[in-house]
């Protein structure tokens, strides 16, 4: 029963985190930005590579915001990820920190609660 509830919550989380103007899922957006991993690691001083900037431009601002506002990603500093457009000299609008972060956090806490039972 707990496993079914967990899966349903994760599906709901992905649906909540997706933006209406981003045509990629959270997970496919994350995969697209693998070339940026070194540039968004916590405390990294490595600038984004050309491959990272090209991947960011291909992904687009709405999908970047899905990642920035989505659930926590191990090894990714959200502040550094949100600075990628400036470092790559793209013309993206800043991502608004919306209620999506709160919803993802709340669902994450619910999952932890389920496992604590």
Coordinates of C-alpha atoms in Angstrom, one line a residue:
X1 CA 0.0 0.0 0.0
X2 CA 2.8 2.4 0.9
X3 CA 4.6 1.7 -2.4
X4 CA 1.4 2.5 -4.4
X5 CA 1.0 5.7 -2.4
X6 CA 4.6 6.7 -3.0
X7 CA 4.4 6.1 -6.7
X8 CA 1.2 8.1 -7.0
X9 CA 2.8 11.0 -5.0
X10 CA 5.8 11.0 -7.3
X11 CA 3.7 11.1 -10.4
X12 CA 1.8 14.0 -8.9
X13 CA 5.0 15.7 -8.1
X14 CA 6.2 15.5 -11.7
X15 CA 2.9 16.9 -12.9
X16 CA 3.1 19.8 -10.4
X17 CA 6.6 20.7 -11.3
X18 CA 6.1 20.7 -15.0
X19 CA 5.4 24.1 -16.5
X20 CA 2.7 24.5 -19.2
X21 CA 5.2 26.0 -21.5
X22 CA 7.9 23.4 -20.9
X23 CA 7.4 20.4 -23.2
X24 CA 10.0 18.2 -21.4
X25 CA 9.5 16.3 -18.2
X26 CA 11.5 17.1 -15.1
X27 CA 13.7 14.1 -15.7
X28 CA 14.3 14.7 -19.4
X29 CA 15.2 18.3 -18.6
X30 CA 17.7 17.2 -16.0
X31 CA 19.3 14.7 -18.5
X32 CA 19.6 17.5 -21.1
X33 CA 21.7 19.6 -18.7
X34 CA 24.2 16.8 -17.8
X35 CA 26.9 18.9 -19.6
X36 CA 26.4 21.6 -16.9
X37 CA 27.0 19.3 -13.9
X38 CA 30.5 20.6 -13.1
X39 CA 29.3 24.2 -13.3
X40 CA 26.4 23.8 -10.9
X41 CA 28.0 21.6 -8.3
X42 CA 28.0 23.1 -4.8
X43 CA 31.0 25.5 -4.3
X44 CA 32.1 25.0 -7.9
X45 CA 34.3 27.7 -9.6
X46 CA 34.1 26.0 -12.9
X47 CA 32.4 28.1 -15.6
X48 CA 29.8 26.5 -17.8
X49 CA 31.3 24.9 -20.9
X50 CA 30.2 25.6 -24.5
X51 CA 28.3 22.2 -24.4
X52 CA 26.5 23.3 -21.2
X53 CA 25.5 26.6 -22.7
X54 CA 24.3 25.0 -25.9
X55 CA 22.3 22.5 -23.9
X56 CA 20.8 25.3 -21.8
X57 CA 19.8 27.2 -24.9
X58 CA 18.2 24.1 -26.4
X59 CA 16.4 23.4 -23.2
X60 CA 14.9 26.9 -22.8
X61 CA 14.0 29.1 -19.9
X62 CA 10.7 27.4 -18.9
X63 CA 12.3 24.0 -18.5
X64 CA 15.3 25.5 -16.6
X65 CA 12.7 27.0 -14.2
X66 CA 11.1 23.6 -13.8
X67 CA 14.5 22.3 -12.6
X68 CA 15.2 25.3 -10.4
X69 CA 11.8 25.2 -8.8
X70 CA 11.5 21.4 -8.7
X71 CA 12.5 18.8 -6.1
X72 CA 16.0 18.9 -4.7
X73 CA 18.7 17.4 -7.0
X74 CA 21.7 15.8 -5.3
X75 CA 24.9 17.5 -6.3
X76 CA 23.2 20.6 -7.8
X77 CA 23.3 24.1 -6.2
X78 CA 20.0 25.7 -7.2
X79 CA 21.5 29.2 -7.0
X80 CA 24.3 28.2 -9.4
X81 CA 21.8 26.6 -11.7
X82 CA 19.7 29.8 -11.8
X83 CA 22.8 31.8 -12.7
X84 CA 23.5 29.7 -15.8
X85 CA 21.6 31.9 -18.2
X86 CA 23.8 34.9 -17.2
X87 CA 27.0 32.9 -17.4
X88 CA 26.0 31.6 -20.8
X89 CA 24.8 35.0 -22.0
X90 CA 21.4 33.7 -22.9
X91 CA 18.5 36.1 -22.9
X92 CA 16.3 34.2 -20.4
X93 CA 14.1 35.9 -17.9
X94 CA 14.9 35.0 -14.3
X95 CA 13.0 32.0 -12.8
X96 CA 10.4 33.0 -10.3
X97 CA 10.6 31.1 -7.1
X98 CA 7.0 30.0 -7.0
X99 CA 4.9 27.8 -4.9
X100 CA 6.2 24.8 -6.9
X101 CA 9.2 24.7 -4.5
X102 CA 6.9 24.6 -1.5
X103 CA 4.8 21.8 -3.1
X104 CA 7.8 19.7 -4.0
X105 CA 9.2 20.2 -0.4
X106 CA 5.8 19.3 1.1
X107 CA 5.5 16.1 -1.0
X108 CA 9.1 15.2 -0.2
X109 CA 8.3 15.6 3.5
X110 CA 5.2 13.4 3.0
X111 CA 7.3 10.7 1.5
X112 CA 9.8 10.8 4.4
X113 CA 6.8 10.6 6.8
X114 CA 5.5 7.5 5.0
X115 CA 8.8 5.7 5.4
X116 CA 9.1 6.8 9.1
X117 CA 5.8 4.9 9.9

